[in-house]
Coordinates of C-alpha atoms and ligand atoms in Angstrom, one line a residue:
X422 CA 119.9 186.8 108.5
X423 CA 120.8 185.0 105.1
X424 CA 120.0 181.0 105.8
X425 CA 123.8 179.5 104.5
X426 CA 123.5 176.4 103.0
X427 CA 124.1 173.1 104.8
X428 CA 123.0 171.2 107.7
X429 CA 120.3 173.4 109.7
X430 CA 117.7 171.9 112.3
X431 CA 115.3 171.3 109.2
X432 CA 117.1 168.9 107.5
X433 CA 116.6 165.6 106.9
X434 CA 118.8 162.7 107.9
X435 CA 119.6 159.4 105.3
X436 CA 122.6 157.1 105.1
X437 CA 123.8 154.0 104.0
X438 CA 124.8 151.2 106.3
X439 CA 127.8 148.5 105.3
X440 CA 131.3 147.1 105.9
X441 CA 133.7 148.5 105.0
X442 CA 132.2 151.9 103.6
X443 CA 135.0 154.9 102.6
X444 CA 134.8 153.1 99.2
X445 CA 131.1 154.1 98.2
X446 CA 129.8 157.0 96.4
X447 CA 126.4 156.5 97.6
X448 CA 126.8 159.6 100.0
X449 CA 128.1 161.8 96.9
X450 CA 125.4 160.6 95.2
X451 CA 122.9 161.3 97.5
X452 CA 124.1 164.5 98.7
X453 CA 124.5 165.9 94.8
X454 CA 120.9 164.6 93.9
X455 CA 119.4 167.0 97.1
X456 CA 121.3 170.0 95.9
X457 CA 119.8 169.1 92.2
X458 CA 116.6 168.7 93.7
X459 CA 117.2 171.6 96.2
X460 CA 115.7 169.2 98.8
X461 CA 117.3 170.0 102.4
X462 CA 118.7 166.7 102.7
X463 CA 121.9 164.9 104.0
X464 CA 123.1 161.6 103.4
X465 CA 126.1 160.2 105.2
X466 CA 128.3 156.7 105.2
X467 CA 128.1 154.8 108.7
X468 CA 130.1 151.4 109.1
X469 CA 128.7 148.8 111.0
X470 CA 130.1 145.4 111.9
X471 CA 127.4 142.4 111.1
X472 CA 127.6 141.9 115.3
X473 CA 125.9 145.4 115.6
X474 CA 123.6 145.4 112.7
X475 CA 120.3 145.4 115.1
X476 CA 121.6 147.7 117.7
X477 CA 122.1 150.3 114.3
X478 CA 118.9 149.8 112.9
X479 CA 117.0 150.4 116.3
X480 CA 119.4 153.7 116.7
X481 CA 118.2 155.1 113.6
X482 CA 114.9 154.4 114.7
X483 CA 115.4 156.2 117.8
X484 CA 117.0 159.4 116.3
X485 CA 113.9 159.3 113.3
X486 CA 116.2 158.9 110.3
X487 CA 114.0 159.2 107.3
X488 CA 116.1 155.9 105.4
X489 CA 119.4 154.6 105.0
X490 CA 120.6 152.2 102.2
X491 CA 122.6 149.0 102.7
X492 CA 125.5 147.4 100.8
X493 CA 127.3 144.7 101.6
X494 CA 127.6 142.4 103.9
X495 CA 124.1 143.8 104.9
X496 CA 122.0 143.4 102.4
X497 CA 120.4 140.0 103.6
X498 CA 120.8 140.2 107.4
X499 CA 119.1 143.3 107.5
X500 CA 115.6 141.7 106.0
X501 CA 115.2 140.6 109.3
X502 CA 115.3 143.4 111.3
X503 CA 112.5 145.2 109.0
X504 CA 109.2 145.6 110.0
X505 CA 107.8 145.1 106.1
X506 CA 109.9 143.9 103.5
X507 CA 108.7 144.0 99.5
X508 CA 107.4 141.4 97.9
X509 CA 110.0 141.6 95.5
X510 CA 112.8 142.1 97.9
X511 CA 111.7 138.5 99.4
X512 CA 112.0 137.0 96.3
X513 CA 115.6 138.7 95.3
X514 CA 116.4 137.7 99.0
X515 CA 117.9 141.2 99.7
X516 CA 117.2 144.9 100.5
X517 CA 119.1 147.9 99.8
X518 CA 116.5 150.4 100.8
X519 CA 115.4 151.0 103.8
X520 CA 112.2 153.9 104.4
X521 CA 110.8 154.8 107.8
X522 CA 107.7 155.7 108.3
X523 CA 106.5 156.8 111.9
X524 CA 109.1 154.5 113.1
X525 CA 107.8 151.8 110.9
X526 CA 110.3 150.7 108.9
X527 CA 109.7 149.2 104.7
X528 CA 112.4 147.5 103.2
X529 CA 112.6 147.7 99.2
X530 CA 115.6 146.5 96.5
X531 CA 116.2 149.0 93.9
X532 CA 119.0 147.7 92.4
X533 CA 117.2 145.2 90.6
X534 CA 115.0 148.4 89.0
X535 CA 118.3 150.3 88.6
X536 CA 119.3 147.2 86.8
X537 CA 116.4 146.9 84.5
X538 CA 115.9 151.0 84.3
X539 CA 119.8 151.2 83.1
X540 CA 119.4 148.5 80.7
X541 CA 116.7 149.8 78.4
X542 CA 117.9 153.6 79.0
X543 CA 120.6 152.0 77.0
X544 CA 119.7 149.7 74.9
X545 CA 116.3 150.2 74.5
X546 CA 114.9 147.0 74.9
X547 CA 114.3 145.2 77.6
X548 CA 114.1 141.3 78.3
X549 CA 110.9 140.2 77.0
X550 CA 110.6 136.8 74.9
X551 CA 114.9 137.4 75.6
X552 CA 117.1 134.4 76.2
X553 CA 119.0 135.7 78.7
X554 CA 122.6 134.4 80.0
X555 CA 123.8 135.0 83.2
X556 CA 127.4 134.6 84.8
X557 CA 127.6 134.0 88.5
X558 CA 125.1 133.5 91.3
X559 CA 125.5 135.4 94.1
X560 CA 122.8 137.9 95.2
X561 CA 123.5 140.2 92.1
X562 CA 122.5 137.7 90.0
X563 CA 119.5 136.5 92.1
X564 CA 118.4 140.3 92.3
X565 CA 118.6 140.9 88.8
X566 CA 117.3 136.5 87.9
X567 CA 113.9 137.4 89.9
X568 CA 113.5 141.2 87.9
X569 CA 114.5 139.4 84.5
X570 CA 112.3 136.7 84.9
X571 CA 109.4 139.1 86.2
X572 CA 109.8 141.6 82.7
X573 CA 109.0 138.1 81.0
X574 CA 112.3 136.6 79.5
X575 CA 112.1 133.6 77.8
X576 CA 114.7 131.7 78.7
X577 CA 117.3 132.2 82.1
X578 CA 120.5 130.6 81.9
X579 CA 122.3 130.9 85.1
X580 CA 126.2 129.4 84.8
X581 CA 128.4 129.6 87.7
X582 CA 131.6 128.3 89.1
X583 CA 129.9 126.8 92.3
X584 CA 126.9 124.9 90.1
X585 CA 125.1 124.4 94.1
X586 CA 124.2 128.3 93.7
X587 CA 123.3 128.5 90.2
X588 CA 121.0 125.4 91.2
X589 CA 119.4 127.8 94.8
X590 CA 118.3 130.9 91.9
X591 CA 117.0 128.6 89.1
X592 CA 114.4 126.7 91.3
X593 CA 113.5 130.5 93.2
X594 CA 112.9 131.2 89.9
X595 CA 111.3 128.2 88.4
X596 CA 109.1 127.7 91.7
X597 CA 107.9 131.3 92.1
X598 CA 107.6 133.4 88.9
X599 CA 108.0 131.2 85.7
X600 CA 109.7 127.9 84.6
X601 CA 112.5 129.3 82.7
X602 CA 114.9 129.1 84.3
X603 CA 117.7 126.6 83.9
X604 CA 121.9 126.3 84.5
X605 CA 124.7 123.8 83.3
X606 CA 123.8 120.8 85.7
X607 CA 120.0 121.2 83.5
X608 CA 121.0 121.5 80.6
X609 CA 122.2 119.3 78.2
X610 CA 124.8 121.7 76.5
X611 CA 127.7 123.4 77.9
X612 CA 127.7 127.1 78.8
X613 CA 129.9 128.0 76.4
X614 CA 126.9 127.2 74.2
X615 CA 124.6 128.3 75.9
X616 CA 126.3 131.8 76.0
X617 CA 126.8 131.9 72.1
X618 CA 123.3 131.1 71.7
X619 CA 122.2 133.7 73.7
X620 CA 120.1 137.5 73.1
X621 CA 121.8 139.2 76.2
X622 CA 124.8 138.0 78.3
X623 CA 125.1 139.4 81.9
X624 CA 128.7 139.2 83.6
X625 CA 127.7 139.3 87.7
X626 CA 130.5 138.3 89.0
X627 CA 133.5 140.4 90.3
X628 CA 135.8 139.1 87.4
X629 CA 137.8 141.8 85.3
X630 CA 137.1 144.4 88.1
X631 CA 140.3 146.6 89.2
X632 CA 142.9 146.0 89.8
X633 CA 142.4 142.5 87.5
X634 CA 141.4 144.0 84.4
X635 CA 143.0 141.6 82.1
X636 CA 140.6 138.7 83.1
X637 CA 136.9 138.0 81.4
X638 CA 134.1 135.5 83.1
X639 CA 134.3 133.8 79.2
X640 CA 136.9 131.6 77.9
X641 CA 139.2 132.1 74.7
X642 CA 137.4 131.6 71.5
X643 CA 133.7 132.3 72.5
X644 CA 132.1 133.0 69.4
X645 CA 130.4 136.4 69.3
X646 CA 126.7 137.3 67.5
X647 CA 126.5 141.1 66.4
X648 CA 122.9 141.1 67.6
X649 CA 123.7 140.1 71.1
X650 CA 124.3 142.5 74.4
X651 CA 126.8 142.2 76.8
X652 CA 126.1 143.8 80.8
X653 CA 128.6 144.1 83.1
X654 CA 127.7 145.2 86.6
X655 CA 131.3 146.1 87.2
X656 CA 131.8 150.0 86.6
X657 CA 135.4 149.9 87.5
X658 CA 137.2 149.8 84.7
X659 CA 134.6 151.9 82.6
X660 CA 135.3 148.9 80.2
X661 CA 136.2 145.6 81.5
X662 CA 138.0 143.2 79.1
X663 CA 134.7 141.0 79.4
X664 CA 133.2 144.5 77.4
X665 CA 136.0 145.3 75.3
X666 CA 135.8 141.9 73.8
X667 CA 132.2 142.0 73.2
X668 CA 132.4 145.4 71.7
X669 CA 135.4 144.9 69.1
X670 CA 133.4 142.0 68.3
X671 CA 130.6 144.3 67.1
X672 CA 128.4 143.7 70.3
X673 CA 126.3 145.9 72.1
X674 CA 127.9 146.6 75.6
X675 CA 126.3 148.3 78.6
X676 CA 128.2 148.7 81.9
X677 CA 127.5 149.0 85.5
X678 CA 127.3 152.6 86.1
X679 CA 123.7 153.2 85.1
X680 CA 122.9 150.5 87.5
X681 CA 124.6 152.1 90.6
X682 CA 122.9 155.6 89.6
X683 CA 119.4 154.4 89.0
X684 CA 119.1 152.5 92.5
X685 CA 120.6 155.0 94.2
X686 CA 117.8 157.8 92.7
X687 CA 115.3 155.1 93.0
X688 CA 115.8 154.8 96.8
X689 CA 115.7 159.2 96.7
X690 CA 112.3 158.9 95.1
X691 CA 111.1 155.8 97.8
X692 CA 112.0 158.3 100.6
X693 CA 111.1 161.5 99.2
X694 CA 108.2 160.7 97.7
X695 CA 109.3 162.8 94.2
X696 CA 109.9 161.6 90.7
X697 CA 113.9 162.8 89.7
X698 CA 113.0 165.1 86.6
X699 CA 114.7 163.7 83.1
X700 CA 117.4 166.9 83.3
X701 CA 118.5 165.7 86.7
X702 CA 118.9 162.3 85.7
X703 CA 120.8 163.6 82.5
X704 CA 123.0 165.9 85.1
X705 CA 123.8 162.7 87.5
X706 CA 124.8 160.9 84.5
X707 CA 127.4 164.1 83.8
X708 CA 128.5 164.2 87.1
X709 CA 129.1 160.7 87.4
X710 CA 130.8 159.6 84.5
X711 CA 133.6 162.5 84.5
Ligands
ATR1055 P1 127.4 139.7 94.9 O1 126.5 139.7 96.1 O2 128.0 141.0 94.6 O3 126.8 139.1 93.7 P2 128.8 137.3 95.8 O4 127.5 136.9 96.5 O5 130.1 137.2 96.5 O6 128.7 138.8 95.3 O7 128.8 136.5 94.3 C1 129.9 136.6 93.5 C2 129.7 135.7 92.3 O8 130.8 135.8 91.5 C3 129.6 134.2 92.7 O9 128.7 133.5 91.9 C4 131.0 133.7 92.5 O10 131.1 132.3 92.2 P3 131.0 131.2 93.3 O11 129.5 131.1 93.6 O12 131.5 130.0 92.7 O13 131.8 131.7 94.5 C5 131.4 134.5 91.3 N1 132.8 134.7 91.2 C6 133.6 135.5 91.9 N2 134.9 135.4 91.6 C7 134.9 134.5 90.6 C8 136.0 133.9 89.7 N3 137.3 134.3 89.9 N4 135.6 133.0 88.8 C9 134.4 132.6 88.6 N5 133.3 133.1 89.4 C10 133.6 134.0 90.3

């Protein structure tokens, strides 16, 4: 009998955990990186209310799911649940990646790494001896501060609405990796100045993301440098105004996209234990950015 393709008694179970999750594409992702792979592998979306987060995580324990993934409002209540969390995840105070082992479960962040991977894939460079400018503080930007400041920047500027937050990343920063890091209530200039005088500018906040696509995190009449690079980890527009500025400007501009694929094949090599060759990767990108 031919064996049809799909779920059999072999295969092995992954998810991702959140609230609300129709929107994600992690289980496309996941599902299209297993047939790349031919891996027999299935990866599917469960939605779980913050009140029930424990009773999920031992359920998946008890049915022996190989890992799941978790996206917001997860990714911080979960850390406590896990029998082994990564150093790095401490610091970045959040895990998307979840690997069971035996029953044991590890807790890593990849998007941090998808971050970081997505970056120099694009730009090739990365952030060392880099003054680096970043909008917003929520746990994006303390994911991405922490990797940043880890890959040896030389300056982190942090700028945020709420300056109480910006303040809560700077001194994780400043009191576990390097003191480099700084934000507006620091720093003697403004951070419209800080932002011109900049190497990379990172937008991390939600700003100029569908439907609102006609706002930018920057003001009008920020003066733009031709050497500098703009990130936005919005993917949705492709280009967000805060982009489309930088770019008729002459900028280098880099958007979210990369970020979302790379953490999500960085969790598929944590629980497979593979390396996801360079013509998959090329294929994902394909896929994806139809
Ligand atoms: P995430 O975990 O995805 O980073 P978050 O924790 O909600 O999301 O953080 C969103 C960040 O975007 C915050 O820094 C937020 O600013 P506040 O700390 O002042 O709330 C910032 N942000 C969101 N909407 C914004 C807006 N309209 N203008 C300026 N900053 C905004």
């Amino acid at each position: 009998m031919k064996i049809r393709d799909g779920v059999t008694g072999k295969t092995k179970i992954f998810g991702v955990i959140g609230n609300p999750i129709e929107h994600s594409i992690s289980p496309q992702l996941h599902n299209t990186i297993s047939r790349y792979m031919k891996i027999d592998a299935a990866y599917v979306p469960f939605r779980v209310e913050q009140d029930n987060l424990q009773g999920a995580v031992e359920g998946f324990k008890a049915l022996n799911v190989g890992g799941f993934n978790v996206t917001i409002p997860h990714k911080k209540q979960i850390m406590k649940f896990i029998d082994q969390n990564s150093k790095e995840a401490i610091l970045m105070g959040a895990v998307n990646t979840v690997k069971n082992v035996d029953g044991k479960l590890f807790g890593y962040n990849t998007d941090a790494e998808g971050f970081s991977r997505s970056f120099k894939e694009e730009t090739g460079t990365g952030f060392k001896d880099k003054t680096v400018a970043m909008i917003g503080a929520g746990g994006a930007a303390r994911a991405i501060a922490v990797k940043i400041a880890m890959e040896g920047a030389k300056k982190i500027f942090i700028c945020n609405r709420t300056v109480s937050r910006a303040v809560e990343i700077v001194d994780i920063v400043n009191n576990n990796i390097a003191e480099i890091a700084a934000c507006c209530e620091t720093c003697e200039v403004r951070n419209r100045e800080i932002i011109e005088y900049s190497n990379i500018i990172i937008n991390t906040t939600s700003v100029g993301m569908y439907p609102d696509m006609d706002k930018s995190p920057l003001e009008e009449g920020f003066m733009y440098n031709k050497d500098q690079i703009f990130y936005d980890v919005v993917y949705n527009p492709v280009k967000t105004k805060f982009l489309a500025d930088a770019e008729r400007n002459g900028c280098k501009i880099v958007n979210g996209l990369g970020m979302l694929l790379y953490q999500g094949m960085l969790s598929y090599e944590i629980w497979m234990n593979v390396k996801i060759t360079g013509e998959v990767i090329r294929n994902i990108f394909k896929y994806f950015s139809r």
